[in-house]
Short mmCIF file of C-alpha atoms and ligand atoms in Angstrom, two decimals:
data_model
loop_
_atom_site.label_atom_id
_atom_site.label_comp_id
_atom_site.label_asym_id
_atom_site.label_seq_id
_atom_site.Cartn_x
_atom_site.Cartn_y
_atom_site.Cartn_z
CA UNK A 19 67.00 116.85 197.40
CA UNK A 20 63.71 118.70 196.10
CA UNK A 21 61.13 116.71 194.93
CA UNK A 22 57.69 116.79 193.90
CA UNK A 23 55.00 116.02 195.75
CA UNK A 24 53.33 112.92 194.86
CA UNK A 25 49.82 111.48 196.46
CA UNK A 26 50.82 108.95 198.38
CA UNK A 27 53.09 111.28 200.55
CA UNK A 28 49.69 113.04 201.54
CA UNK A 29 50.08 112.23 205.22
CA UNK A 30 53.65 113.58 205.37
CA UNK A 31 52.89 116.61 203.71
CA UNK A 32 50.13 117.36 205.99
CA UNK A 33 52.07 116.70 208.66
CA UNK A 34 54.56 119.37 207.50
CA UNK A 35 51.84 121.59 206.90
CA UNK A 36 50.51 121.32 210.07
CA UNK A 37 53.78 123.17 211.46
CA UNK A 38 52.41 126.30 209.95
CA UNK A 39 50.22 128.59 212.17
CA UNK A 40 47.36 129.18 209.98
CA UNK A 41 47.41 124.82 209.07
CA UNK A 42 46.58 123.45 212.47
CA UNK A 43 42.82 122.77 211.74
CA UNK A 44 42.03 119.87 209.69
CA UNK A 45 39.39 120.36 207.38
CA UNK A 46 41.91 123.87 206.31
CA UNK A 47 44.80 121.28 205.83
CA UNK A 48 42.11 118.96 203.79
CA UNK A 49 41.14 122.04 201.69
CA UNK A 50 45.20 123.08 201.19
CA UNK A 51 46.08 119.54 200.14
CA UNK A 52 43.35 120.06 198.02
CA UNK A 53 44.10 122.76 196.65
CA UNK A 54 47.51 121.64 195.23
CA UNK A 55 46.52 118.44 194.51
CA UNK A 56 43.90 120.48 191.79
CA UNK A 57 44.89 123.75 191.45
CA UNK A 58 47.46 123.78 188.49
CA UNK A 59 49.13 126.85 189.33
CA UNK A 60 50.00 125.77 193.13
CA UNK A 61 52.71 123.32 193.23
CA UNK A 62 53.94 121.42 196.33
CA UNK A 63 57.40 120.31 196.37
CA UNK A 64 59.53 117.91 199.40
CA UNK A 65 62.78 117.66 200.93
CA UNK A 66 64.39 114.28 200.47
CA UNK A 67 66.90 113.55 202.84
CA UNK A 68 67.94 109.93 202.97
CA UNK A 69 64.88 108.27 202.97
CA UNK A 70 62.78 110.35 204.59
CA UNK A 71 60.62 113.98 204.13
CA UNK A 72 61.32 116.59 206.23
CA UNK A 73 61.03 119.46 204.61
CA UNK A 74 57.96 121.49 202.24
CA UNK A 75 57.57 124.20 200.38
CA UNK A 76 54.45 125.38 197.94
CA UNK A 77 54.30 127.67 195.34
CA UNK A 78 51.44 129.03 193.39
CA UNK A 79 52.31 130.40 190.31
CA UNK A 80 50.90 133.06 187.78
CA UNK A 81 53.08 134.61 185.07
CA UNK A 82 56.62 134.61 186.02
CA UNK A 83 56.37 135.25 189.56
CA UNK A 84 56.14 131.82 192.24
CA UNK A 85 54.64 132.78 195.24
CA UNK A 86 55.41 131.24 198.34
CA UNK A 87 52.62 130.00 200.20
CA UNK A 88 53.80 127.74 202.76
CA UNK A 89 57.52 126.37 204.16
CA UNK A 90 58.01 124.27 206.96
CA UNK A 91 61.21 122.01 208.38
CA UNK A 92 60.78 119.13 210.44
CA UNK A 93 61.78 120.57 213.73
CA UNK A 94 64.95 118.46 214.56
CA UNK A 95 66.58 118.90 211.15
CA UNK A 96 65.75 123.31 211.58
CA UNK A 97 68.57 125.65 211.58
CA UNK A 98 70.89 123.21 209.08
CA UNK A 99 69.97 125.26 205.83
CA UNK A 100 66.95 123.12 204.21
CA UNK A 101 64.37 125.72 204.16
CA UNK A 102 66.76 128.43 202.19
CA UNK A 103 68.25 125.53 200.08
CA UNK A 104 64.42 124.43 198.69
CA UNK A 105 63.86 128.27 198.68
CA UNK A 106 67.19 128.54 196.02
CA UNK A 107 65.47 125.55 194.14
CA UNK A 108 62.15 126.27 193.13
CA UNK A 109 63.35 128.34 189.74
CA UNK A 110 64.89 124.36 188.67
CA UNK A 111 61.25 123.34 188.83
CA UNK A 112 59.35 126.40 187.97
CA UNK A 113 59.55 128.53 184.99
CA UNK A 114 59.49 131.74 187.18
CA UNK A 115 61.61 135.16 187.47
CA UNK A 116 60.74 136.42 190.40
CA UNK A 117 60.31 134.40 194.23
CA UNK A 118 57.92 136.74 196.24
CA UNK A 119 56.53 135.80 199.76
CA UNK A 120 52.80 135.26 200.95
CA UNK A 121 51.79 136.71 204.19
CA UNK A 122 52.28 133.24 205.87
CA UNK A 123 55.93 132.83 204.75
CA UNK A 124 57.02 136.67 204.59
CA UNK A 125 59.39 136.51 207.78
CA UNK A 126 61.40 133.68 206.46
CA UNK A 127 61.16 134.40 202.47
CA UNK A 128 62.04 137.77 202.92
CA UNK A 129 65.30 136.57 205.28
CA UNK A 130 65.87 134.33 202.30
CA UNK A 131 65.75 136.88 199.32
CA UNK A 132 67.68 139.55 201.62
CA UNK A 133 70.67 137.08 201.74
CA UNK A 134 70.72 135.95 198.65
CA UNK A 135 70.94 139.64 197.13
CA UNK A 136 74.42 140.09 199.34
CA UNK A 137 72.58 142.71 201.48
CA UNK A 138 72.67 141.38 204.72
CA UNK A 139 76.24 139.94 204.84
C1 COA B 209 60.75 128.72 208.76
C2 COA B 209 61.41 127.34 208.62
C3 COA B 209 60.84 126.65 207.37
C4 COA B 209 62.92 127.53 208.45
O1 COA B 209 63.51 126.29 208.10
P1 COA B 209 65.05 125.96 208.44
O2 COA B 209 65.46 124.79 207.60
O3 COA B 209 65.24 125.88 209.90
O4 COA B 209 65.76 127.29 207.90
P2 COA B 209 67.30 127.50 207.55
O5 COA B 209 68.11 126.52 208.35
O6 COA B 209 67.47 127.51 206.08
O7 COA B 209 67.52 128.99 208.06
C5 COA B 209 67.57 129.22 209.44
C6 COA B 209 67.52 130.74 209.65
O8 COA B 209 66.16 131.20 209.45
C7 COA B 209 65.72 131.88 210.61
N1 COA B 209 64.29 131.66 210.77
C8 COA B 209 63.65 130.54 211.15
N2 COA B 209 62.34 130.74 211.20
C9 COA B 209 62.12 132.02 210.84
C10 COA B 209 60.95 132.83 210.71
N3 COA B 209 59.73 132.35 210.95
N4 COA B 209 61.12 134.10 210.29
C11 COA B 209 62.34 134.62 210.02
N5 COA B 209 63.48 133.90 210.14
C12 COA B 209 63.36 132.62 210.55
C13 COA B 209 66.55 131.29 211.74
O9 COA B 209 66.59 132.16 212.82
C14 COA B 209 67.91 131.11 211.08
O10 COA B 209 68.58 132.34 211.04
P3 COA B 209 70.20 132.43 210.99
O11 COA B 209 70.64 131.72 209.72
O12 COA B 209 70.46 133.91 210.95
O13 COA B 209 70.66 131.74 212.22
C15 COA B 209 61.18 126.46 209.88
O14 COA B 209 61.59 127.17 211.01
C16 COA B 209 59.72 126.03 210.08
O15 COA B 209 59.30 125.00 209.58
N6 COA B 209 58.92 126.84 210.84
C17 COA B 209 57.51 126.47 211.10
C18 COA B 209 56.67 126.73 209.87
C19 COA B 209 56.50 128.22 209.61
O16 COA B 209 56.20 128.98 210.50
N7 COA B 209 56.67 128.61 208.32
C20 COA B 209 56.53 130.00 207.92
C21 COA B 209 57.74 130.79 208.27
S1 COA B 209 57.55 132.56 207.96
#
């Protein structure tokens, strides 16, 4: 289940955040945490599964398009479908008509998009 973040799962998030390359220093994952805690165009959402968060994604937004700035999985629950599924439901949270990728998540978001327009069944 997608949910939005909320401050007191700060550690958690930057936990997940931390998976991405470009988040392994602290003071950037202070600054990023920041950022969406402030910033209200970037929105950070979490995966609830059973009682526990093990899954991210954040969006910033401007006009209709959500950008995808960071993803990450909990390593033992990768490869069952959580980081396409919070991928499918960011437009139930976010008034947006287009998903595009940042340069961090391009690889994945890009997978993502491919399948879900049919062309890479
Ligand atoms: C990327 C990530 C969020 C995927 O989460 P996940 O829940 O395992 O993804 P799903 O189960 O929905 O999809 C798995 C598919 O994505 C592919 N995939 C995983 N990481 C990928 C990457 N970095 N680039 C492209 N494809 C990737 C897998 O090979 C798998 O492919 P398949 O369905 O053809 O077997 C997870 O691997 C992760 O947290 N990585 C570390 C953080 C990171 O680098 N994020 C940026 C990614 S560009």
């Amino acid at each position: 289940m997608l949910v939005r973040f909320k401050k007191n799962g700060e550690k958690i998030a930057m936990g997940l955040l931390s998976f991405m390359p470009q988040e392994k220093n602290l003071k950037k994952l202070q600054e990023t945490i920041h950022t969406y805690e402030n910033n209200s165009n970037w929105h950070l959402f979490m995966w609830k599964k059973d009682e526990d968060f093990v899954g991210l994604i954040g969006i910033e937004t401007s006009d209709d398009v959500c950008l995808i700035q960071h993803i990450s999985v909990t390593p033992s629950y990768r490869g069952e479908g959580i980081g396409k599924e919070m991928v499918s439901k960011v437009q139930q949270f976010l008034p947006c008509t287009q998903i595009q990728a940042a340069e961090s998540t391009k690889p994945f978001i890009d997978k993502c998009l491919t399948m879900k327009d049919g062309t890479d069944a």
